[in-house]
Short mmCIF file of C-alpha atoms in Angstrom, two decimals:
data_model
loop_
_atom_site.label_atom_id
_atom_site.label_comp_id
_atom_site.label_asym_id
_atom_site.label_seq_id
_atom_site.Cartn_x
_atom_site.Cartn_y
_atom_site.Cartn_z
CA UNK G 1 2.38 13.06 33.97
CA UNK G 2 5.75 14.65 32.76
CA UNK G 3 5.72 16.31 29.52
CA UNK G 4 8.46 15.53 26.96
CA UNK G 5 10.90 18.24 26.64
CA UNK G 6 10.12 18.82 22.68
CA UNK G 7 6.40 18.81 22.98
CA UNK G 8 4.23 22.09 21.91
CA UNK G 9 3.18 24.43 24.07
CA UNK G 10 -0.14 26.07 22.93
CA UNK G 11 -1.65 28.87 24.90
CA UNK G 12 -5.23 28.20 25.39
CA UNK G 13 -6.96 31.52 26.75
CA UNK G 14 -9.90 32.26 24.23
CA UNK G 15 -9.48 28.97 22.61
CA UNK G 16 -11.88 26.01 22.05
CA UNK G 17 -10.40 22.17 21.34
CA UNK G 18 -12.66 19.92 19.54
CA UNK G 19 -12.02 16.57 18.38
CA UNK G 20 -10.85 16.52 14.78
CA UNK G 21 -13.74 16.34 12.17
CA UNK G 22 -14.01 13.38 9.77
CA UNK G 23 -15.01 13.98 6.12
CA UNK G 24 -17.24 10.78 5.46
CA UNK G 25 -16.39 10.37 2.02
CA UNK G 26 -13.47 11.30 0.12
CA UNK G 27 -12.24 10.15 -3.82
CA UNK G 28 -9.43 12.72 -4.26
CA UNK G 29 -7.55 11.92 -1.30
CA UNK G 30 -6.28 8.38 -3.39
CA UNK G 31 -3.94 8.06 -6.17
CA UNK G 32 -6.59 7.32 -9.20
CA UNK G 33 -4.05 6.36 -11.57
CA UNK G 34 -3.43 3.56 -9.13
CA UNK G 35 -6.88 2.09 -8.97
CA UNK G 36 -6.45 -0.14 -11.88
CA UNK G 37 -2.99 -2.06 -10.66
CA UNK G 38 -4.81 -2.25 -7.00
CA UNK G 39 -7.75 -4.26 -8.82
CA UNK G 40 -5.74 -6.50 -11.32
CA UNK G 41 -8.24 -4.46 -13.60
CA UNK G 42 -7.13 -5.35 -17.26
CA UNK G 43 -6.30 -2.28 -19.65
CA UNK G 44 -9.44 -1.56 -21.72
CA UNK G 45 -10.00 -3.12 -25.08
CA UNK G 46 -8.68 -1.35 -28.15
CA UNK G 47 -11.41 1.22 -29.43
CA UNK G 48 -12.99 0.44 -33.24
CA UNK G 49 -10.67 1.58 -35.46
CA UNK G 50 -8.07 3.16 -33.29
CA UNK G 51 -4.36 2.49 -33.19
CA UNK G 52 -2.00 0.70 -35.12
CA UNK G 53 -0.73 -2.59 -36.80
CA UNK G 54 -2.76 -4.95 -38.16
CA UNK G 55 -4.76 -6.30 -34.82
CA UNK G 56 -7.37 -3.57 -34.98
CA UNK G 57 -10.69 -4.00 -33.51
CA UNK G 58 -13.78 -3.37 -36.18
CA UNK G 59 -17.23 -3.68 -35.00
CA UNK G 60 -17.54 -6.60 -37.15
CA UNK G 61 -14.65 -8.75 -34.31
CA UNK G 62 -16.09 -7.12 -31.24
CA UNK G 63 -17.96 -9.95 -29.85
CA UNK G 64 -20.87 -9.27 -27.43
CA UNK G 65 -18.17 -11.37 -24.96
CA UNK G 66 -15.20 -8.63 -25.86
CA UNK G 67 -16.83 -5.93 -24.25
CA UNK G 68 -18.26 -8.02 -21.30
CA UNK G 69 -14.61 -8.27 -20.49
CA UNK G 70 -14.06 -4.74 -21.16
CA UNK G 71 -17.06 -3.62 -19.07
CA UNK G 72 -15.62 -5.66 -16.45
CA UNK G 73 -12.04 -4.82 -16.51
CA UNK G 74 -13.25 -0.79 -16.55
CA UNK G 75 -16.37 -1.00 -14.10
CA UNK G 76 -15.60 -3.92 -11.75
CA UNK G 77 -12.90 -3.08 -8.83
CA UNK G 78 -14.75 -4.45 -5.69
CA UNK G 79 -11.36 -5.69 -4.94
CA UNK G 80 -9.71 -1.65 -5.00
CA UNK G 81 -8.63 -1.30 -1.53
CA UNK G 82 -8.89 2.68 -0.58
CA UNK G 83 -5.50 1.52 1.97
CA UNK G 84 -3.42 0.85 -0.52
CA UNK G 85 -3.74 4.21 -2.65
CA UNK G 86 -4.29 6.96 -0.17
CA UNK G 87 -2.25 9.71 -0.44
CA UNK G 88 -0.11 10.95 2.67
CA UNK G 89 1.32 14.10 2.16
CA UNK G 90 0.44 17.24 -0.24
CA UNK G 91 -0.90 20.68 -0.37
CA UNK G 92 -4.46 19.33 -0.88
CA UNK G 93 -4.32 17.45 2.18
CA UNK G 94 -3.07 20.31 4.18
CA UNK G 95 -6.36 22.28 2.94
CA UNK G 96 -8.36 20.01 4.31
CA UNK G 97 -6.50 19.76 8.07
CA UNK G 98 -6.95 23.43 7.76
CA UNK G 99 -10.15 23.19 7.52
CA UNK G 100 -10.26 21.35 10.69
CA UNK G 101 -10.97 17.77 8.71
CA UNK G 102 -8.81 15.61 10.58
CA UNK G 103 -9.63 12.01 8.73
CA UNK G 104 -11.53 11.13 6.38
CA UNK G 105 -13.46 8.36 4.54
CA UNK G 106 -11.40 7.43 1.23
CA UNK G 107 -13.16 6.21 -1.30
CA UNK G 108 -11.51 4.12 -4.73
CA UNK G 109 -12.59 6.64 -7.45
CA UNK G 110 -13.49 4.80 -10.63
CA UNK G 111 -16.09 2.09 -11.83
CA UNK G 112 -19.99 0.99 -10.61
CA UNK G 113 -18.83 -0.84 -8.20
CA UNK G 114 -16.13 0.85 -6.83
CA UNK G 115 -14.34 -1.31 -4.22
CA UNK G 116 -13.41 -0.71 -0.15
CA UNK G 117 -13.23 2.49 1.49
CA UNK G 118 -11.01 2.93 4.11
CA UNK G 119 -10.71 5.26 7.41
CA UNK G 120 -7.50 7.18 7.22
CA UNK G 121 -6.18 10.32 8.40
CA UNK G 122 -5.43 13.29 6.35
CA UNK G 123 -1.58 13.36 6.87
CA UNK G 124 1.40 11.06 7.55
CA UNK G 125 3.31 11.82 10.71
CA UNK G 126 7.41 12.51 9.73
CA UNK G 127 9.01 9.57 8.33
CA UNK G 128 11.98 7.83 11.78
CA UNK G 129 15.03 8.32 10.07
CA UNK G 130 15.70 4.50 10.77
CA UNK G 131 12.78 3.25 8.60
CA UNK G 132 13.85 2.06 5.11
CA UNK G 133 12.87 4.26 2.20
CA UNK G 134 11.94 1.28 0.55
CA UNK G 135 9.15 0.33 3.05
CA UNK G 136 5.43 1.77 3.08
CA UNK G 137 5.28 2.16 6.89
CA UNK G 138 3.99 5.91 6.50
CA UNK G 139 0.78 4.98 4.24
CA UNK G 140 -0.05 2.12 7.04
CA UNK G 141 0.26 4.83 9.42
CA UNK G 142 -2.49 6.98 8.21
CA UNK G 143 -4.73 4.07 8.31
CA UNK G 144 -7.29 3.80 10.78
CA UNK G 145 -9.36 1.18 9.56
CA UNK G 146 -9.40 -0.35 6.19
CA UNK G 147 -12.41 -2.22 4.42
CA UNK G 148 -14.94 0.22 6.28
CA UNK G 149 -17.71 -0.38 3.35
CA UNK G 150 -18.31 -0.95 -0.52
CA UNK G 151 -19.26 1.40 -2.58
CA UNK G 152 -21.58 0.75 -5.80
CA UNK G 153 -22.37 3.90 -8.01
CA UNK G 154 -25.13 3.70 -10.76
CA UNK G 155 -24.14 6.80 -12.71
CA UNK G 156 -24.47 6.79 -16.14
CA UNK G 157 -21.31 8.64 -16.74
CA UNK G 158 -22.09 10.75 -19.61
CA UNK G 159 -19.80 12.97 -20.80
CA UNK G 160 -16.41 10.97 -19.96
CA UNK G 161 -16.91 11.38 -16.55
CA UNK G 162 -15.31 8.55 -14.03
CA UNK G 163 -19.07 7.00 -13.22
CA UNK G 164 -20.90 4.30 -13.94
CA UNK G 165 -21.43 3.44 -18.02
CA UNK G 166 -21.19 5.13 -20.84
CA UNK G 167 -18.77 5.64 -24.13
CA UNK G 168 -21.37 4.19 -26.21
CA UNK G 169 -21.32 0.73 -25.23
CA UNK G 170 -22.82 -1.23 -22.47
CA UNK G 171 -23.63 -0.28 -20.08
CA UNK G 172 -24.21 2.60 -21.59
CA UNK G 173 -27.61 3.69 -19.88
CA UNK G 174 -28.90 3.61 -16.35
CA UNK G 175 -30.95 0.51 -17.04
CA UNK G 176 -27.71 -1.48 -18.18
CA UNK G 177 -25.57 0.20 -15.39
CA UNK G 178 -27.82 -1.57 -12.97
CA UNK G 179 -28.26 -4.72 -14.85
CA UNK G 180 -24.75 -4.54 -14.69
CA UNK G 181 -23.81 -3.98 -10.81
CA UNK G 182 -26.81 -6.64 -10.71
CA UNK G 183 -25.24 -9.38 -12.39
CA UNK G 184 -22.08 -8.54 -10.48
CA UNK G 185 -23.79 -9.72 -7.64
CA UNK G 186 -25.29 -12.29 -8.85
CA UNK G 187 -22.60 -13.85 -9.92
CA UNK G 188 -20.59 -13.02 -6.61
CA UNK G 189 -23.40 -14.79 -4.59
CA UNK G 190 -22.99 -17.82 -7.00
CA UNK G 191 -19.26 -17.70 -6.63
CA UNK G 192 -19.56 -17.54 -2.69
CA UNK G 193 -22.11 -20.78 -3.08
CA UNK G 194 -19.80 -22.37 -5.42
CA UNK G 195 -16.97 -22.14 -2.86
CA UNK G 196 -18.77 -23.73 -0.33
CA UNK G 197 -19.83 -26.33 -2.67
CA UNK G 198 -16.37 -27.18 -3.42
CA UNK G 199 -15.01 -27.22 0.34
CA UNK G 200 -17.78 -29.92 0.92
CA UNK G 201 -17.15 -31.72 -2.07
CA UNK G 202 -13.12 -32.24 -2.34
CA UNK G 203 -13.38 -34.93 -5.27
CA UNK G 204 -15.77 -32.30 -7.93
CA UNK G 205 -14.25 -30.83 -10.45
CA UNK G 206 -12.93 -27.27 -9.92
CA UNK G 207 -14.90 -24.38 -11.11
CA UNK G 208 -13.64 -20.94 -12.72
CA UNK G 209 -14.17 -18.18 -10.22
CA UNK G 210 -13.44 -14.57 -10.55
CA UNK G 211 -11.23 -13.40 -8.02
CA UNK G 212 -12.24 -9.93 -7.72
CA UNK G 213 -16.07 -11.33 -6.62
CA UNK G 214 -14.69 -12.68 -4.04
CA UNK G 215 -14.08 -9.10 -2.32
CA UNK G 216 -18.11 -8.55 -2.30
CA UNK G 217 -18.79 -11.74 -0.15
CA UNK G 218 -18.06 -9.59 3.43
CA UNK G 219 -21.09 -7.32 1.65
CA UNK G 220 -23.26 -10.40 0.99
CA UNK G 221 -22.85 -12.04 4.53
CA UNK G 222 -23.57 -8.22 5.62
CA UNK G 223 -19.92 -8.24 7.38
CA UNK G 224 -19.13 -5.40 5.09
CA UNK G 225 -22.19 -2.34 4.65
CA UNK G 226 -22.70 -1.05 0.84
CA UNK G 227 -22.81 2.98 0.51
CA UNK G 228 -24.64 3.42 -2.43
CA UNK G 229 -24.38 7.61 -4.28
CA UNK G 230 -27.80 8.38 -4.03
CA UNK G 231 -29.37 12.44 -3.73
CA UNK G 232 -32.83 12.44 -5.16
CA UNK G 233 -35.58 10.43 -4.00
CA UNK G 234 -35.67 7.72 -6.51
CA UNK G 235 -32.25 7.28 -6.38
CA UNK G 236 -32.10 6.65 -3.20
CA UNK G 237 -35.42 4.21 -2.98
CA UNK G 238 -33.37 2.34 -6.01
CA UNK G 239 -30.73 1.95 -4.13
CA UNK G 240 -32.84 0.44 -1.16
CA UNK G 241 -34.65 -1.73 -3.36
CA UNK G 242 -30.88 -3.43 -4.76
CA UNK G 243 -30.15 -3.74 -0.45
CA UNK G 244 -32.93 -5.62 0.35
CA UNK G 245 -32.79 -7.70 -3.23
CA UNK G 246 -29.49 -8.59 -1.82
CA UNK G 247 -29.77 -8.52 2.04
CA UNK G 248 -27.18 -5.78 1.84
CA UNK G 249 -26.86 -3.70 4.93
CA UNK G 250 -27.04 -0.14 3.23
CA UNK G 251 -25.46 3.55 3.93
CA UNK G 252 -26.47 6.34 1.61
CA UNK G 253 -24.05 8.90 0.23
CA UNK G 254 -25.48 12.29 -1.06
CA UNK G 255 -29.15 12.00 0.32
CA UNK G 256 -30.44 15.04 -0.99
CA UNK G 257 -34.11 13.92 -0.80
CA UNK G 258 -33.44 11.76 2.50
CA UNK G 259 -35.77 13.39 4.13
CA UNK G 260 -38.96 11.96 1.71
CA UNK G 261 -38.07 8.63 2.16
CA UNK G 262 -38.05 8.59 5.93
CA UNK G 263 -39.71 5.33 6.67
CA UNK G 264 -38.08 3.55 3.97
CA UNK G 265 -34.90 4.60 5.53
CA UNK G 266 -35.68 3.00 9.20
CA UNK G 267 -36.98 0.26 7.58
CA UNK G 268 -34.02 -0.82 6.06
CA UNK G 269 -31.98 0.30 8.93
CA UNK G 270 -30.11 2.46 6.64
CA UNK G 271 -27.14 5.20 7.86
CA UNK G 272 -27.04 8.54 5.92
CA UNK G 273 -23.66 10.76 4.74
CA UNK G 274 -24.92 13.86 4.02
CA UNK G 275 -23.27 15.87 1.06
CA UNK G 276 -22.19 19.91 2.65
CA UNK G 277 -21.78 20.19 -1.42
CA UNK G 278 -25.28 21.50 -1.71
CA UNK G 279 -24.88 23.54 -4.88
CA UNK G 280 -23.93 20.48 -6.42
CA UNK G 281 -26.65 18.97 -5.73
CA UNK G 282 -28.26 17.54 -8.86
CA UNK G 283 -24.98 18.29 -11.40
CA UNK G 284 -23.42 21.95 -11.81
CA UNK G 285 -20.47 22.42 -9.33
CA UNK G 286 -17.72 20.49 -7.57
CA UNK G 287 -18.75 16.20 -7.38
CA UNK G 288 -22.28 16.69 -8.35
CA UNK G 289 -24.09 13.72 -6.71
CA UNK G 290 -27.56 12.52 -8.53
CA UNK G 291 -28.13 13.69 -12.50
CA UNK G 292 -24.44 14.79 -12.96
CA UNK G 293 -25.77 16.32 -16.14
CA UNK G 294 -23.74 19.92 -15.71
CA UNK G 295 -26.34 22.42 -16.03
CA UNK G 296 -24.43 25.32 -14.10
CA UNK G 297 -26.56 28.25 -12.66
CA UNK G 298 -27.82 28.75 -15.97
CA UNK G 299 -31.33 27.70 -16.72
CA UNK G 300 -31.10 25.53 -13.41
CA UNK G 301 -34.96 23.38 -13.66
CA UNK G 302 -36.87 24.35 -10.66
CA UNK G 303 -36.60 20.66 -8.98
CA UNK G 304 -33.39 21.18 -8.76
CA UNK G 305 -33.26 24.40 -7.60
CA UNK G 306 -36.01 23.02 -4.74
CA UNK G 307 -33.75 20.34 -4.21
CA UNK G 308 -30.77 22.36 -3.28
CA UNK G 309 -32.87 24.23 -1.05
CA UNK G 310 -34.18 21.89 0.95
CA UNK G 311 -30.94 19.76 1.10
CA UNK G 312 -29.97 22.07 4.26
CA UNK G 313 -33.11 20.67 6.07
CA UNK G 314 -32.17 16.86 5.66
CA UNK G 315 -29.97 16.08 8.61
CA UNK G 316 -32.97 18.06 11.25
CA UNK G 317 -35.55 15.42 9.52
CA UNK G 318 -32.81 12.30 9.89
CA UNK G 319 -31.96 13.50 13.48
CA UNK G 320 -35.50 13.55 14.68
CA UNK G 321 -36.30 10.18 12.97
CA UNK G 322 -33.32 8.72 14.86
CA UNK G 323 -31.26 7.68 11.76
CA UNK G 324 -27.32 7.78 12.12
CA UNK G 325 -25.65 10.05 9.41
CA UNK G 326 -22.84 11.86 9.28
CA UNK G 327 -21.29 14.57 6.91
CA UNK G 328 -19.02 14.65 3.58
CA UNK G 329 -17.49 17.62 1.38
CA UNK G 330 -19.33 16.10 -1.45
CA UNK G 331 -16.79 17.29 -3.21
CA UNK G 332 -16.15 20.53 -2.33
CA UNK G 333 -13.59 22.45 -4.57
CA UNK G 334 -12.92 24.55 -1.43
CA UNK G 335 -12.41 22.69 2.02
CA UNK G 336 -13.14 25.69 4.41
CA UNK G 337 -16.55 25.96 2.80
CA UNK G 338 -17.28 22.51 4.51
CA UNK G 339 -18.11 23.77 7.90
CA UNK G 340 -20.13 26.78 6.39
CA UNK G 341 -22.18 24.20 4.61
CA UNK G 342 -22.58 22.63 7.77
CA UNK G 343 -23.24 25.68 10.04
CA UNK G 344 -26.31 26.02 7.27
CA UNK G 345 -28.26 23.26 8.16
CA UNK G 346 -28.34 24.53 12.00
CA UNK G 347 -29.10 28.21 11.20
CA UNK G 348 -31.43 27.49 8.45
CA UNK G 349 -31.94 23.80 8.39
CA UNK G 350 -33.25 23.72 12.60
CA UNK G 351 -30.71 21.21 13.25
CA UNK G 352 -29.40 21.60 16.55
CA UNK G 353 -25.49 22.94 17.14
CA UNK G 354 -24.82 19.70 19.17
CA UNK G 355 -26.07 17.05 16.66
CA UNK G 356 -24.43 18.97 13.67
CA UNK G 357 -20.83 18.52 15.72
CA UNK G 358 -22.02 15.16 17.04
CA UNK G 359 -22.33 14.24 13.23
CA UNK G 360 -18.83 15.79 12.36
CA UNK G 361 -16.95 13.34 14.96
CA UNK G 362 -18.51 10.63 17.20
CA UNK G 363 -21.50 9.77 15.19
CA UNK G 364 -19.20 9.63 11.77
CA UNK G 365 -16.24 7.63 14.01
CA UNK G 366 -19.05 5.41 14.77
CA UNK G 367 -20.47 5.14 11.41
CA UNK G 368 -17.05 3.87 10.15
CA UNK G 369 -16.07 1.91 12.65
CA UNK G 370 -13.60 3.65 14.82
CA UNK G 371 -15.33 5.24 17.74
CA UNK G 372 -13.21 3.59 20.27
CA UNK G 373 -10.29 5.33 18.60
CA UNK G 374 -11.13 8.72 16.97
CA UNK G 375 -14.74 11.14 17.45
CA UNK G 376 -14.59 12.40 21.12
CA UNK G 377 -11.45 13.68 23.08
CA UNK G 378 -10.40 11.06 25.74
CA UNK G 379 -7.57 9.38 27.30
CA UNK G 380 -6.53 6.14 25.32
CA UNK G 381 -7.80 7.60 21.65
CA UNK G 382 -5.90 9.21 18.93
CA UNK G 383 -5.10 12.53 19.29
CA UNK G 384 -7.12 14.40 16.52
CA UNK G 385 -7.57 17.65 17.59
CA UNK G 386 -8.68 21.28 16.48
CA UNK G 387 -8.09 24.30 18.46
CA UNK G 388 -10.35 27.09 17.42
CA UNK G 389 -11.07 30.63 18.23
CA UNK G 390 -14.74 30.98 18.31
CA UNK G 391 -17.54 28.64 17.64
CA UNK G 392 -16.63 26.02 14.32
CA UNK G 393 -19.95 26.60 13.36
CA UNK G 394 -19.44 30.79 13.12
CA UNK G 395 -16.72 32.00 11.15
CA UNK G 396 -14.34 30.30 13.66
CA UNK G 397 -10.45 30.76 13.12
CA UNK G 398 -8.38 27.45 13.69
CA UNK G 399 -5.31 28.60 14.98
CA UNK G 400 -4.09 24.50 15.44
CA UNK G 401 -4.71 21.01 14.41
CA UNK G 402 -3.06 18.00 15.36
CA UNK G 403 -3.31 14.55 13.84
CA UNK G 404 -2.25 11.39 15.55
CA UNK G 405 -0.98 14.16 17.92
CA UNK G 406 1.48 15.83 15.23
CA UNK G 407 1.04 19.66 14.72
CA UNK G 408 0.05 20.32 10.94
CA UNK G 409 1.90 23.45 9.11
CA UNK G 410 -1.41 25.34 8.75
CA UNK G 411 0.47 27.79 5.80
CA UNK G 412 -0.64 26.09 2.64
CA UNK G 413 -0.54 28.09 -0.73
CA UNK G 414 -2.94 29.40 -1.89
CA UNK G 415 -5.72 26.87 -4.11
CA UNK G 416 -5.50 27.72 -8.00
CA UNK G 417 -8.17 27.77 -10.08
CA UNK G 418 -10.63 25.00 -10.51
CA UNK G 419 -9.58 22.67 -12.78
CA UNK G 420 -8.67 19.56 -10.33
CA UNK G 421 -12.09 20.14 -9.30
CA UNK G 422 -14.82 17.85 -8.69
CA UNK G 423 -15.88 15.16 -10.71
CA UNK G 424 -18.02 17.51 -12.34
CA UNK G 425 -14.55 18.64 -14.50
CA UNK G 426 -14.67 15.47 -16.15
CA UNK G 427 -11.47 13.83 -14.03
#
């Protein structure tokens, strides 16, 4: 084989390649502000005595219908396609590739039920001169596979965060945020009947559907899985419960307490992602899967605190029970703390080095979809690529990484303050 004249020349004495890693889920790699337009979400109802001119909403003209509309139009985004609004280029991106995170699992960032994640990798390669500036050919190129799963959050979202319910109307508690990604399908399942119904009968009248229900019918015929957020135990057995209500093929995203629910696990064939973002674990610090109810270091409840510590142990308990998972910053304010995380849960956690890289690229390409392109280094797959000195799982230094086999400017500034953060800040 000849090699181009322009191509890299890397010395390799003392270094290990590894296939790139692949973060399994990922909200701030897509443009949030873009979520709505990507939906055909409406803008949200004015607020009781807000704004002005004379069409000002009092609670005597909200109707119990307004705000179903409004619940809808700020919840409801199954149709928010992660492909459309990833991001391609920027200095957060870069922080991840030097981390070694080649691609990653983006994830729509607002609502219950959230919409389609999509495969992509972390940067763009340079734009042909010859391609029009008006065209979108670099965002399709980062795209490895779209539609990969949907994801349904029941948060609460106290506190203005971007979860589930809350500012004070419904639904405004747990129990209505699942009533409410209940009904959604529900309705979706009545929609996909109704469909079928009318392609049988030509002549019957034509029913209103909802277009945006329409996207959770791949989840329904189980084309599509459903990654439910889910740490603590009775999260996660909730969320199992609404798959097999549903016949939903489920993944779980957090899985804190994975390990307690073992058998309920196999038994719905289930497929864990793993948060790294263990002090999050519970609320206080960087995405904060489960309570989300800040907290801090300060006054931290014991459960929690237990929690956290035996988070590291999960993947050893999933690995010897034979049940797929994969990893995920969680959220991680700080990328290069991802493969510390990791390296935890073989030095303390008694997961083996092989499994925890195994779970960092083939098992996670296979979990979304793309193993015949991305997770192990071969002839006829994408070249994702890390060059290392020393182990990744101690203290390595990554002296290269390729995507799509372009070389990726490792010098990225330095990361300000937290503030961007996790969803923890209140984005």
């Amino acid at each position: 084989m000849s090699v181009p004249a322009d191509a890299l020349v890397v010395d390799g004495a003392g270094l290990v390649v590894y296939p790139g890693l692949i973060d399994m889920s990922n909200s701030t790699i897509v443009e949030g502000g873009a979520i709505a337009a990507t939906a055909g979400a409406a803008a949200p109802a004015p607020q009781a005595g807000r704004g002005r001119g004379a069409n000002v909403a009092t609670p005597d003209s909200i109707t119990w219908a307004d705000q179903e509309r409004e619940s809808r139009a700020r919840f409801l985004h199954p149709d928010a396609e992660a492909s459309k609004i990833v991001e391609i280029d920027g200095d957060d991106l870069r922080r991840l590739a030097a981390a070694g995170i080649t691609s990653a699992l983006a994830v729509p960032a607002q609502g219950i039920i959230r919409g389609q994640s999509a495969l992509v990798n972390i940067t763009a390669p340079p734009d042909p001169s010859e391609t029009s500036a008006l065209a979108t050919y670099r965002r399709g190129s980062v795209v490895v596979r779209s539609g990969v799963a949907q994801h349904v959050v029941f948060a609460t979202g106290r506190g203005g965060g971007d979860g589930g319910g809350g500012g004070g109307g419904y639904p405004g508690a747990l129990l209505g945020v699942i009533a409410f990604a209940r009904q959604s399908f529900l309705d979706a399942q009545w929609q996909k009947d109704a469909h079928a119904f009318a392609d049988r009968h030509k002549d019957a009248p034509v029913a209103s559907f909802e277009p945006a229900l329409d996207s959770l019918a791949p989840a329904l015929d189980r084309r599509m899985p459903v990654a439910f957020e889910a740490a603590e135990e009775r999260e996660i057995v909730r969320a199992l419960a609404f798959a097999k209500e549903f016949n939903l093929d489920p993944i779980i995203v957090g899985g804190a307490e994975a390990a307690n629910v073992i058998d309920e696990l196999k038994a719905a064939k289930a497929r864990v992602i793993v948060s790294s973002n263990f002090q999050a674990i519970g609320g206080g610090g960087g995405r904060g899967f489960g309570a989300g109810r800040g907290g801090g270091p300060v006054d931290t409840p014991i459960r929690v605190t237990r929690m956290r510590q035996n988070a590291v142990k999960v993947p050893a308990a999933l690995e010897k029970a034979g049940i797929p998972f994969a990893f995920t910053t969680g959220g991680l304010q700080n990328p290069g703390e991802f493969m510390r995380s990791v390296a935890r849960t073989v030095k303390e956690g008694g997961l083996t080095e092989d499994s925890a890289l195994k779970a960092l690229t083939v098992n996670a390409a296979r979990l979304a979809g793309v193993s015949d392109r991305l997770g192990t280094i071969e002839k006829g797959k994408m070249a994702n690529l890390v060059v290392s000195e020393g182990n990744l799982l101690d203290s390595p230094k990554i002296r290269q990484v390729f995507v799509a086999g372009w070389p990726i400017d490792l010098d990225v500034p330095v990361q300000g303050l937290p503030g961007r953060g996790g969803r923890g800040s209140g984005q």
